[in-house]
Amino acid sequence: MTRMSPMPRDPGGELVIGLLGHTVTSSNLGIGALTLSDIRILEEVAATLGRDIRFELTAWHEPHPVYIERPNLRYHPLSRGFILRRDGLRAMARRCDLVLDICGGDSFTDIYGPKRFVMQLAAQAAVTGTGTPLGFAPQTIGPFNRVWARRAAAWILRRAAFVCARDALSSEYVRSFGDVRITLIEATDVAFHLPYAPRAKAHEVDGKIHVGINVSGLLFAGGYTGKNEFGLKMDYPTLLRRLIREFSERDDCVVHLIGHVIIDSASGAGEDDQRACEQLGAEFPAVIVEPPAPGPSEAKSVISAMDYVFGARMHACIAAFSSGVPVLPMAYSRKFLGLFGTLGYGHVADCRTASSAEVEALILDGFDRRGQLAAQIESANREALRRLDLYRSFLAGVLCGPDRRVAAPGRAPDPDIQA
């Protein structure tokens, strides 16, 4: 039988939280931003409860340097063997009061291929089989284009203690399963709470407008296969070159090329933003190619100094947004539209439906109206922080003790812990 309440510990003792789908070594700084932010939120929740907290984290190991080390975090490299072994993931889960899976922010879907989804599902099933509650931290849910994948997703969502969507589109997608046994709440992306050291605006030094262009190596290479599997209507490399030329030739602008996925291995060259930035920097010597940031917080600090940003890595856009920088996200999936739209920010270029000319017009218009964008961002950030407060309150209700149980599948949740 699935045990949905925390393990029988002293209600005033140490909390142990398992982290799935989080990472401390990912070359994708966006996933790292989720990890740092979720840990920060959980530590704040523990502080309000007067509890110490410890983390057990498992993730696929990558060669990128570790960007968070602390005595209360234990890291387990994730592998097929770790998922299957009794002394692996299941043993880790049994030591935890709650396991939170953030699925890399947008990986609970089959659009990245069945193998990736099946491995993720196997890890989630292993946790639920131990009786330790599994919660879905704020993330995009779906889509599932294969019938079997949709059925498998519904099965695991039903077994989860709760599912937290980060946007209204994901919430609607979960509701489309028609399963009242799924406990659903809605917040926003936890990376809005990523800690960083704000930098002074670059224009204060030279009086020029500093334009940050977040280059996606993935889109620059035509996607994972080079065959435009994201279905972009526009020509990303050609448009990027045209925009770099346009901004760099202006006397009042300085262009910075900024990567957010930094892959050191040769096998990941097609996804590496830094290689694409350096290639473009060689073509346009007047631009500044920012050096690779060692971690998510450092990348956000660089972005915070810009006067205007546009880019195709969602968490680079969130870094700009949450530090108050006017930003025009270039969407290649519905996660962009869902996230920013739910916060009331409509300045997003959908590269799947808009032509190169239309995307260019949106970016140039955003630049001209960056003061208006900044005002809207200020309001949207207040909404993001309100939604993260709801997430904190929900977690506090889940973790405050055995008398405040997470709802088991098939019965209504405790009304006291509804966000």
XYZ file of C-alpha atoms in Angstrom, residues 1-189:
189
model
C 0.000 0.000 0.000
C 1.292 3.474 -0.821
C 2.147 5.516 2.265
C 1.364 9.164 1.578
C 2.314 10.723 4.898
C 5.896 11.592 5.892
C 8.093 8.915 7.427
C 7.556 8.526 11.188
C 10.036 11.094 12.453
C 10.059 13.518 15.336
C 7.773 16.354 14.115
C 10.381 18.837 15.343
C 13.355 16.956 13.907
C 15.326 17.225 10.706
C 13.506 17.211 7.368
C 15.009 15.086 4.615
C 13.989 16.027 1.074
C 14.817 13.963 -1.998
C 15.403 15.855 -5.237
C 14.744 14.196 -8.602
C 15.082 15.983 -11.923
C 17.275 18.592 -10.219
C 20.995 18.809 -10.911
C 24.196 20.324 -9.567
C 26.387 19.555 -12.601
C 24.212 20.255 -15.648
C 25.711 22.158 -18.559
C 22.219 23.618 -18.946
C 22.311 26.456 -16.430
C 18.517 26.689 -16.625
C 18.152 23.307 -14.915
C 20.763 24.395 -12.397
C 18.740 27.549 -11.747
C 15.747 25.366 -10.876
C 17.848 23.361 -8.413
C 19.360 26.364 -6.623
C 15.977 28.086 -6.456
C 14.028 25.069 -5.213
C 16.634 24.412 -2.524
C 16.393 28.055 -1.450
C 12.596 27.847 -1.244
C 12.694 24.576 0.727
C 15.223 26.018 3.167
C 12.930 29.014 3.681
C 10.010 26.666 4.352
C 12.058 24.667 6.848
C 13.050 27.886 8.617
C 9.400 28.905 9.023
C 8.705 25.488 10.543
C 11.714 25.730 12.856
C 13.234 22.601 11.305
C 16.680 21.722 10.035
C 16.706 20.376 6.479
C 18.891 17.987 4.508
C 18.774 17.078 0.813
C 19.417 13.836 -1.066
C 19.790 14.649 -4.753
C 20.171 12.298 -7.701
C 20.794 13.418 -11.267
C 22.592 12.376 -14.441
C 26.225 13.332 -14.000
C 27.716 15.792 -16.487
C 31.298 17.058 -16.764
C 30.299 20.638 -15.912
C 31.774 21.816 -12.579
C 29.533 21.444 -9.531
C 27.893 24.797 -8.769
C 26.503 24.047 -5.346
C 28.278 22.249 -2.519
C 27.062 22.381 1.040
C 27.133 20.062 4.053
C 23.375 19.429 4.013
C 23.312 18.126 0.413
C 24.261 14.586 -0.597
C 24.642 13.883 -4.320
C 24.042 10.498 -5.975
C 24.872 10.083 -9.695
C 21.738 8.806 -11.444
C 21.916 5.754 -13.678
C 19.752 2.867 -14.785
C 21.428 0.764 -12.111
C 20.765 3.336 -9.381
C 17.066 3.336 -10.329
C 16.809 -0.467 -10.266
C 19.025 -1.392 -7.295
C 17.416 -1.859 -3.892
C 20.234 0.122 -2.305
C 19.909 2.877 -4.912
C 17.007 5.220 -5.553
C 14.521 3.271 -3.469
C 16.829 3.300 -0.452
C 17.340 7.039 -0.935
C 13.583 7.624 -1.110
C 12.980 5.684 2.108
C 15.316 8.048 3.942
C 13.229 11.034 2.829
C 10.086 12.699 4.142
C 9.237 13.831 0.608
C 10.753 13.405 -2.855
C 10.309 16.347 -5.237
C 10.722 15.828 -8.985
C 11.091 18.964 -11.111
C 11.773 16.945 -14.293
C 14.308 19.491 -15.501
C 11.464 22.013 -15.748
C 9.974 20.740 -18.992
C 10.905 17.059 -19.421
C 7.662 15.431 -18.258
C 6.693 14.905 -21.884
C 7.507 12.572 -24.763
C 8.598 15.323 -27.165
C 12.246 14.629 -26.287
C 11.902 10.958 -27.235
C 10.484 7.828 -25.567
C 13.768 6.671 -23.986
C 14.137 9.811 -21.887
C 10.497 9.672 -20.794
C 10.647 5.974 -19.859
C 13.755 6.461 -17.694
C 12.053 9.348 -15.927
C 8.902 7.300 -15.401
C 10.925 4.386 -14.006
C 12.540 6.667 -11.417
C 9.176 8.109 -10.390
C 7.613 4.646 -10.106
C 10.524 3.463 -7.970
C 9.884 6.320 -5.518
C 6.119 5.785 -5.283
C 6.714 2.079 -4.707
C 8.530 2.887 -1.446
C 5.553 4.746 0.011
C 7.462 8.013 0.357
C 5.354 10.845 -1.104
C 6.384 11.996 -4.577
C 5.553 15.575 -5.446
C 5.909 17.298 -8.814
C 7.633 20.653 -8.262
C 6.535 23.583 -10.506
C 7.062 22.603 -14.141
C 5.551 22.288 -17.587
C 3.359 19.180 -17.898
C 3.110 17.499 -21.301
C 2.387 17.303 -24.096
C 2.234 13.548 -24.744
C 1.875 12.722 -28.405
C 1.940 8.925 -28.017
C -1.137 7.188 -26.607
C 0.890 4.898 -24.332
C 2.897 7.856 -22.994
C -0.256 9.788 -22.132
C -1.627 6.756 -20.278
C 1.656 6.264 -18.421
C 1.739 9.955 -17.490
C -1.801 9.776 -16.117
C -0.833 6.711 -14.083
C 2.122 8.371 -12.372
C 0.324 11.694 -11.853
C -2.427 9.780 -10.101
C 0.111 8.116 -7.795
C 1.853 11.408 -6.981
C 1.057 13.186 -3.738
C 0.599 16.441 -5.641
C 1.330 18.014 -9.022
C 2.431 21.642 -9.252
C 2.161 23.235 -12.690
C 4.116 26.398 -13.464
C 1.590 27.846 -15.923
C -2.088 27.824 -16.823
C -1.565 25.813 -20.035
C 0.006 22.983 -18.048
C -2.803 23.097 -15.484
C -5.368 22.775 -18.253
C -3.403 19.903 -19.745
C -3.463 18.026 -16.421
C -7.203 18.668 -16.113
C -7.669 17.207 -19.599
C -6.871 13.797 -18.118
C -10.223 14.043 -16.340
C -8.887 12.346 -13.200
C -10.146 13.865 -9.945
C -7.588 11.816 -8.011
C -4.778 14.119 -9.200
C -4.062 16.858 -6.633
C -3.181 19.892 -8.762
C -1.870 23.305 -7.753
C -0.444 26.102 -9.906
C 2.537 28.330 -9.134
C 5.276 29.576 -11.473
C 8.881 28.767 -12.334
